Amino acid sequence: MFLSLHGAAIATGEPDPDGRLLAAVRRVVGESVPIAATFDLHGNVSAAMVEPLDYFAAYLTNPHVDTHERGAECAAALVRMIATGERCARAFVKLPFIPPSVTQNTRSGPYGDIIAAGQAATAGAVLNVSVLSGFTRGDTPKAGMSVVVTARTGEAARETARRIATEAWADRTRYVPRLTSLAEATRLARSVGGDPTLPSLLFADVADNAGGGGRANTVWILQAFYTAGVRGCTLGIFYDPLADEAHRLGVGATFVARFNSAETHPLSGRFEASATVRALHDGHFVGRRGIAAGHAIALGRCARLDLGGIDVVVVSVRQQAKDPVFLEALGVDIASRRSLIVKSRGHFRAAFDEFFPDDRIVEVDVPGLTTPVLANVPYEHIPRPLYPLDPDWGWSVGEPVVFPARDQLTSGSTPATS
């Protein structure tokens, strides 16, 4: 049995939907059937999610560009288990630590380092090391980073999980968001807009990421850039009924664009400006890069509005800016733009890296539902204390929870030891 899961489900009446689901699958198929599963590295893991499985594989990349490889890894593991009858042990450590979302880039930085450490430990008896950051905004008792090791022996799983978790905890102070103030971001955008010799910049609206629950319609960066007279800028993509209004008016029409005229959420804000409709699109795309490559995506009616110095691509289906085609299809020449604003936490990096390397990306500190400033998140159900919300209190990695391989269980034995 193979399951492709995310791992961060939350329900109003059940604190661990993923654990309940996996337990139900195990009851249906019985103990003799191998089960493997893939997980997003943003999964909030519980012991109840690890116990029913024989093989646990989380994505190694963020942006997530190895989903196919992790599925193939699980397939190979299932083939091996079916052919040999050998099952796998698993070890699990939950760390009292939520890494802020913008610190979870696996190309570099602390999270990239701990993923690399896990991969270096994957040899011999150790089959898979998964380090899951958790879903930062998941207000759940399962919140926090997790280490899950799948191995041929319980001892190999135990020792590897303890070592990797210890390294992750020791490195926790490196997971500090370094966001740029809106005033500084506005200054930078004005500078590059007025000086073509400067390298162009991408401004990430990380607090309004539709992929993480944001509404993709906060106006704070747009309003500040417009007021400051920023030139040569494109914002993409903005969810608003203005897309339908633009389609009714047609290309070339000029009107007063009232952003969020019907929005009620206080973090979204409102803004209006004179706009000219420059391009229209039916919203059917095939992604060409990053996590969207090759995927059919529907954004509903889309329009490119020219506000004079700033273009805004508005869409009718809420989505994060995860592929350049969303802009290119409406006539945006990204390479020629002096600045680009994207509403996305991190998946944009695998899509727009051909235009903007990491050193030309500015993560802006503005309000929004997906803010990485955890002190601003109204958590109610997460366990406490939890770093970095709480100061250090002397926690250290203890004994991992170990689940022996199912072919080693005897009648009446307990599946988990700690």
Coordinates of C-alpha atoms in Angstrom, one line a residue:
M1 CA 0.0 0.0 0.0
F2 CA 1.3 3.4 -1.0
L3 CA -0.1 6.8 0.2
S4 CA 0.9 10.2 -1.0
L5 CA 0.0 12.5 1.9
H6 CA 0.8 16.0 3.0
G7 CA 0.9 15.4 6.8
A8 CA -0.4 18.7 8.2
A9 CA -4.1 18.1 8.2
I10 CA -6.1 19.8 11.0
A11 CA -9.8 19.1 11.8
T12 CA -12.1 20.8 14.2
G13 CA -13.0 17.6 16.0
E14 CA -9.8 15.6 15.7
P15 CA -6.3 16.8 16.6
D16 CA -4.6 14.2 14.4
P17 CA -6.5 13.4 11.2
D18 CA -3.4 11.9 9.5
G19 CA -2.8 9.6 12.4
R20 CA -6.4 8.4 12.4
L21 CA -6.3 7.9 8.6
L22 CA -3.1 5.8 8.7
A23 CA -4.4 3.7 11.6
A24 CA -7.6 3.0 9.7
V25 CA -5.6 1.9 6.6
R26 CA -3.5 -0.4 8.8
R27 CA -6.6 -1.9 10.3
V28 CA -8.1 -2.6 6.8
V29 CA -5.0 -4.2 5.2
G30 CA -3.7 -6.0 8.3
E31 CA -0.2 -6.3 9.7
S32 CA 1.2 -8.4 6.9
V33 CA 0.9 -5.8 4.1
P34 CA 3.7 -3.3 3.8
I35 CA 2.7 0.4 3.8
A36 CA 4.9 3.2 2.5
A37 CA 4.0 6.9 2.4
T38 CA 5.4 10.2 1.2
F39 CA 4.9 13.5 3.1
D40 CA 5.4 17.1 2.5
L41 CA 8.3 18.4 4.6
H42 CA 5.8 20.8 6.2
G43 CA 4.0 17.9 7.8
N44 CA 3.2 18.1 11.5
V45 CA 4.1 14.6 12.6
S46 CA 2.8 12.5 15.5
A47 CA 3.9 9.1 16.7
A48 CA 0.5 7.8 15.6
M49 CA 1.4 8.7 12.0
V50 CA 4.7 6.8 12.1
E51 CA 3.6 3.6 13.8
P52 CA 1.2 2.2 11.1
L53 CA 3.9 2.7 8.4
D54 CA 6.7 0.5 7.2
Y55 CA 8.5 3.2 5.2
F56 CA 8.3 7.0 5.8
A57 CA 9.7 9.4 3.3
A58 CA 9.3 13.2 3.4
Y59 CA 10.4 15.6 0.7
L60 CA 14.0 16.7 0.9
T61 CA 13.5 20.0 -1.0
N62 CA 11.8 23.3 -0.3
P63 CA 10.6 24.4 -2.9
H64 CA 9.4 20.9 -3.4
V65 CA 11.0 19.6 -6.6
D66 CA 11.6 16.0 -5.5
T67 CA 8.1 14.7 -5.1
H68 CA 8.6 12.2 -8.0
E69 CA 11.8 10.9 -6.5
R70 CA 10.3 10.3 -3.1
G71 CA 7.4 8.4 -4.7
A72 CA 9.9 6.3 -6.6
E73 CA 11.9 5.7 -3.4
C74 CA 8.7 4.3 -1.7
A75 CA 7.9 2.2 -4.7
A76 CA 11.4 0.6 -4.6
A77 CA 11.1 0.0 -0.9
L78 CA 7.8 -1.7 -1.3
V79 CA 9.2 -3.9 -4.1
R80 CA 12.1 -4.9 -1.8
M81 CA 9.8 -5.6 1.2
I82 CA 7.5 -7.8 -1.0
A83 CA 10.4 -9.7 -2.5
T84 CA 12.3 -10.3 0.7
G85 CA 9.6 -10.3 3.4
E86 CA 11.9 -7.9 5.4
R87 CA 10.1 -4.9 7.1
C88 CA 11.5 -1.7 8.4
A89 CA 11.9 -0.2 11.9
R90 CA 11.1 3.5 12.5
A91 CA 12.3 6.0 15.1
F92 CA 10.6 9.3 15.8
V93 CA 11.7 12.5 17.7
K94 CA 9.5 15.6 18.1
L95 CA 11.4 18.8 18.8
P96 CA 9.7 21.7 20.7
F97 CA 10.7 24.1 18.0
I98 CA 8.8 25.8 15.1
P99 CA 11.1 27.1 12.4
P100 CA 9.7 30.3 10.9
S101 CA 8.6 29.7 7.3
V102 CA 11.1 31.9 5.6
T103 CA 14.0 30.0 7.2
Q104 CA 13.1 26.7 5.6
N105 CA 14.9 27.0 2.3
T106 CA 16.8 23.7 1.7
R107 CA 19.2 25.2 -0.8
S108 CA 21.2 26.9 1.9
G109 CA 21.0 27.9 5.5
P110 CA 20.3 25.8 8.6
Y111 CA 17.5 23.7 7.1
G112 CA 19.6 22.9 4.1
D113 CA 22.4 21.9 6.5
I114 CA 20.2 19.5 8.5
I115 CA 18.7 17.9 5.4
A116 CA 22.3 17.4 4.2
A117 CA 23.2 15.8 7.5
G118 CA 20.3 13.4 7.3
Q119 CA 21.3 12.4 3.8
A120 CA 24.9 11.8 4.8
A121 CA 23.5 9.4 7.5
T122 CA 21.5 7.5 4.9
A123 CA 23.7 4.5 4.4
G124 CA 24.0 0.8 5.4
A125 CA 21.1 -0.1 7.7
V126 CA 19.6 3.5 7.5
L127 CA 17.2 3.7 4.6
N128 CA 15.6 7.1 5.0
V129 CA 16.1 10.2 7.2
S130 CA 13.2 12.7 7.1
V131 CA 13.4 16.1 8.8
L132 CA 10.1 17.8 8.7
S133 CA 9.9 21.4 9.7
G134 CA 6.2 21.3 10.3
F135 CA 3.5 23.7 9.0
T136 CA 4.4 26.9 10.7
R137 CA 0.9 28.2 11.0
G138 CA -0.6 24.9 12.0
D139 CA -2.2 25.6 15.4
T140 CA -2.1 22.0 16.5
P141 CA -0.7 19.9 19.4
K142 CA 1.5 18.3 16.8
A143 CA 3.3 21.5 15.9
G144 CA 7.0 21.5 15.7
M145 CA 10.0 20.0 13.8
S146 CA 10.1 16.2 13.5
V147 CA 12.8 13.7 12.7
V148 CA 11.8 10.3 11.4
V149 CA 14.3 7.6 10.5
T150 CA 13.5 4.4 8.6
A151 CA 16.1 1.6 9.0
R152 CA 16.6 -2.1 8.8
T153 CA 17.1 -2.3 12.6
G154 CA 15.6 -0.4 15.5
E155 CA 19.0 0.4 16.9
A156 CA 20.1 2.1 13.7
A157 CA 16.9 4.0 13.5
R158 CA 17.2 5.1 17.2
E159 CA 20.8 6.3 17.1
T160 CA 20.4 8.1 13.8
A161 CA 17.2 9.9 14.9
R162 CA 18.8 11.0 18.2
R163 CA 21.9 12.3 16.5
I164 CA 20.1 14.2 13.8
A165 CA 17.5 15.7 16.3
T166 CA 20.4 16.8 18.5
E167 CA 22.1 18.6 15.6
A168 CA 18.8 20.3 14.6
W169 CA 18.1 21.5 18.2
A170 CA 21.7 22.7 18.6
D171 CA 21.3 24.9 15.5
R172 CA 17.9 26.4 16.4
T173 CA 19.2 30.0 16.9
R174 CA 20.0 30.2 13.2
Y175 CA 16.3 30.0 12.3
V176 CA 15.8 33.7 12.8
P177 CA 13.8 35.5 10.1
R178 CA 15.6 38.5 8.6
L179 CA 12.8 40.4 6.9
T180 CA 13.1 43.8 5.3
S181 CA 11.0 46.6 6.5
L182 CA 8.4 48.0 4.1
A183 CA 10.1 51.4 4.1
E184 CA 13.5 49.9 3.1
A185 CA 11.8 47.7 0.5
T186 CA 10.1 50.8 -1.0
R187 CA 13.5 52.6 -1.1
L188 CA 15.1 49.7 -2.9
A189 CA 12.3 49.5 -5.4
R190 CA 12.5 53.2 -6.2
S191 CA 16.3 52.9 -6.6
V192 CA 16.2 50.0 -9.1
G193 CA 13.3 51.6 -10.9
G194 CA 15.3 54.8 -11.4
D195 CA 18.7 53.3 -12.2
P196 CA 18.9 50.6 -15.0
T197 CA 22.5 49.9 -14.0
L198 CA 21.4 48.3 -10.7
P199 CA 20.3 44.7 -10.7
S200 CA 16.6 44.1 -10.6
L201 CA 15.0 42.8 -7.4
L202 CA 12.2 40.4 -6.5
F203 CA 10.1 41.4 -3.4
A204 CA 8.5 38.4 -1.7
D205 CA 5.2 39.1 0.1
V206 CA 5.8 36.1 2.4
A207 CA 2.9 37.1 4.8
D208 CA 0.3 36.7 2.0
N209 CA 1.1 33.3 0.6
A210 CA -2.1 31.6 -0.7
G211 CA -0.2 28.3 -0.6
G212 CA -0.2 28.5 3.2
G213 CA -3.6 30.0 3.8
G214 CA -3.1 33.6 2.9
R215 CA -5.8 35.5 0.9
A216 CA -3.4 36.7 -1.8
N217 CA -4.9 40.2 -1.7
T218 CA -3.1 42.3 0.9
V219 CA -2.4 45.8 -0.5
W220 CA 0.5 47.0 1.8
I221 CA 3.4 46.6 -0.6
L222 CA 1.4 47.7 -3.6
Q223 CA 0.1 50.8 -1.8
A224 CA 3.6 51.8 -0.6
F225 CA 5.3 51.3 -3.9
Y226 CA 2.5 53.2 -5.8
T227 CA 2.6 56.1 -3.3
A228 CA 6.4 56.3 -3.6
G229 CA 6.2 56.4 -7.4
V230 CA 8.0 53.1 -8.1
R231 CA 8.5 52.4 -11.8
G232 CA 9.1 49.3 -13.8
C233 CA 7.4 47.0 -11.3
T234 CA 5.0 44.1 -11.7
L235 CA 2.9 42.5 -8.9
G236 CA 1.7 39.0 -9.4
I237 CA -0.6 37.5 -8.6
F238 CA -3.4 39.4 -6.8
Y239 CA -6.8 37.7 -6.2
D240 CA -9.6 40.1 -6.7
P241 CA -13.0 40.4 -8.6
L242 CA -11.2 43.2 -10.6
A243 CA -10.3 40.5 -13.0
D244 CA -14.0 40.0 -14.0
E245 CA -14.4 43.8 -14.2
A246 CA -11.5 44.1 -16.5
H247 CA -13.0 41.4 -18.8
R248 CA -16.3 43.3 -18.9
L249 CA -14.5 46.5 -19.8
G250 CA -12.0 45.1 -22.4
V251 CA -8.4 45.7 -23.3
G252 CA -7.6 49.5 -23.5
A253 CA -10.3 50.5 -21.0
T254 CA -9.3 52.9 -18.2
F255 CA -11.2 52.8 -14.9
V256 CA -10.8 53.3 -11.2
A257 CA -9.5 49.9 -9.8
R258 CA -10.8 49.4 -6.3
F259 CA -8.8 46.6 -4.8
N260 CA -10.6 44.6 -2.1
S261 CA -13.8 46.6 -2.5
A262 CA -15.8 43.6 -1.1
E263 CA -13.1 42.2 1.2
T264 CA -13.8 42.2 4.9
H265 CA -10.7 40.7 6.5
P266 CA -8.8 43.6 8.2
L267 CA -5.3 42.3 7.2
S268 CA -6.2 42.6 3.5
G269 CA -6.7 46.4 3.4
R270 CA -8.1 48.5 0.6
F271 CA -6.5 50.5 -2.2
E272 CA -7.6 52.3 -5.3
A273 CA -5.9 53.8 -8.4
S274 CA -6.6 54.6 -12.0
A275 CA -5.8 51.6 -14.1
T276 CA -5.7 50.7 -17.8
V277 CA -6.5 47.1 -18.9
R278 CA -3.4 45.9 -20.9
A279 CA -4.1 42.2 -21.3
L280 CA -6.7 39.5 -20.6
H281 CA -6.5 35.7 -20.3
D282 CA -8.9 32.9 -19.6
G283 CA -6.6 31.6 -16.8
H284 CA -5.8 28.1 -18.1
F285 CA -2.1 27.5 -17.9
V286 CA 0.5 24.7 -18.0
G287 CA 3.3 25.4 -15.6
R288 CA 6.8 25.5 -17.0
R289 CA 9.1 25.6 -13.9
G290 CA 9.5 24.6 -10.3
I291 CA 6.7 22.8 -8.4
A292 CA 4.1 23.7 -11.1
A293 CA 6.1 22.4 -14.1
G294 CA 3.9 20.3 -16.4
H295 CA 0.8 20.9 -14.2
A296 CA -2.5 22.2 -15.6
I297 CA -3.5 25.2 -13.5
A298 CA -6.7 27.2 -13.6
L299 CA -6.7 30.7 -12.3
G300 CA -10.1 31.8 -13.7
R301 CA -10.3 35.1 -15.6
C302 CA -7.0 37.0 -15.4
A303 CA -6.1 40.6 -16.3
R304 CA -3.0 42.8 -16.3
L305 CA -3.8 46.2 -15.0
D306 CA -1.4 49.1 -15.7
L307 CA -1.4 51.6 -12.7
G308 CA 1.3 53.8 -14.2
G309 CA 4.7 52.5 -13.2
I310 CA 3.3 49.3 -11.7
D311 CA 1.4 46.5 -13.4
V312 CA -0.8 44.2 -11.4
V313 CA -1.8 40.7 -12.6
V314 CA -5.2 40.0 -11.0
V315 CA -6.8 36.5 -11.0
S316 CA -10.1 34.9 -10.1
V317 CA -8.9 31.8 -8.3
R318 CA -6.7 32.2 -5.2
Q319 CA -3.2 30.9 -5.8
Q320 CA 0.4 31.7 -5.0
A321 CA 2.8 33.0 -7.6
K322 CA 4.6 29.8 -8.3
D323 CA 5.2 29.9 -12.0
P324 CA 6.5 32.6 -14.4
V325 CA 3.8 31.6 -17.0
F326 CA 1.2 33.3 -14.8
L327 CA 2.8 36.6 -15.8
E328 CA 4.3 35.8 -19.2
A329 CA 0.9 34.8 -20.6
L330 CA -0.3 38.3 -20.0
G331 CA 2.6 39.9 -21.8
V332 CA 5.0 40.5 -18.9
D333 CA 8.6 40.4 -19.9
I334 CA 10.0 39.5 -16.5
A335 CA 13.6 39.9 -17.6
S336 CA 13.0 43.6 -18.5
R337 CA 11.1 44.5 -15.3
R338 CA 13.1 46.5 -12.7
S339 CA 11.2 44.8 -9.8
L340 CA 8.7 42.1 -9.2
I341 CA 6.4 41.5 -6.3
V342 CA 5.3 37.9 -5.7
K343 CA 2.8 36.7 -3.2
S344 CA 4.5 33.5 -2.1
R345 CA 6.4 32.2 0.8
G346 CA 9.1 30.2 -0.9
H347 CA 7.9 28.1 -3.9
F348 CA 8.6 31.1 -6.1
R349 CA 12.3 30.4 -5.7
A350 CA 12.2 27.3 -7.9
A351 CA 10.2 29.2 -10.6
F352 CA 11.8 32.7 -10.8
D353 CA 15.4 31.7 -10.1
E354 CA 16.2 32.1 -13.8
F355 CA 15.6 35.8 -13.3
F356 CA 16.3 36.4 -9.6
P357 CA 19.0 34.5 -7.7
D358 CA 18.8 34.4 -3.9
D359 CA 20.9 37.5 -3.4
R360 CA 18.4 39.6 -5.4
I361 CA 15.3 38.4 -3.3
V362 CA 13.9 40.7 -0.6
E363 CA 11.5 39.2 1.9
V364 CA 9.3 42.0 3.1
D365 CA 7.9 42.4 6.6
V366 CA 4.2 43.4 6.2
P367 CA 0.9 42.2 7.7
G368 CA -0.7 39.0 6.5
L369 CA -2.2 35.7 7.5
T370 CA 1.0 33.8 6.8
T371 CA 3.4 36.1 8.6
P372 CA 6.7 34.4 9.6
V373 CA 6.8 36.6 12.7
L374 CA 5.5 34.0 15.0
A375 CA 4.9 36.4 17.9
N376 CA 2.1 37.8 15.7
V377 CA 0.3 34.5 15.3
P378 CA -2.7 33.9 17.6
Y379 CA -1.8 30.3 18.5
E380 CA -4.2 28.5 20.9
H381 CA -3.4 24.8 20.6
I382 CA 0.3 24.4 20.1
P383 CA 2.3 22.8 23.0
R384 CA 4.2 25.2 25.2
P385 CA 7.0 25.9 25.8
L386 CA 8.0 26.0 22.2
Y387 CA 11.1 27.7 20.7
P388 CA 11.4 30.5 19.5
L389 CA 8.1 31.7 21.0
D390 CA 9.5 30.8 24.5
P391 CA 13.1 31.4 25.7
D392 CA 15.4 28.4 26.2
W393 CA 14.4 26.2 29.1
G394 CA 17.0 23.5 29.1
W395 CA 15.3 20.9 26.8
S396 CA 17.5 18.2 25.4
V397 CA 16.8 15.3 23.0
G398 CA 15.8 12.2 25.0
E399 CA 15.1 8.7 23.9
P400 CA 13.4 8.5 20.5
V401 CA 10.2 6.6 20.1
V402 CA 11.1 3.4 18.3
F403 CA 8.7 1.2 16.3
P404 CA 10.2 -2.3 15.6
A405 CA 9.9 -3.8 12.2
R406 CA 6.7 -5.7 11.9
D407 CA 8.4 -9.0 10.9
Q408 CA 10.1 -8.8 14.3
L409 CA 6.9 -8.4 16.4
T410 CA 5.7 -11.4 18.3
S411 CA 2.2 -12.1 19.5
G412 CA 1.3 -9.8 22.4
S413 CA 4.3 -7.5 21.9
T414 CA 4.0 -3.8 22.1
P415 CA 4.7 -2.1 18.8
A416 CA 6.3 1.1 20.2
T417 CA 9.1 1.5 22.8
S418 CA 10.5 4.7 24.1

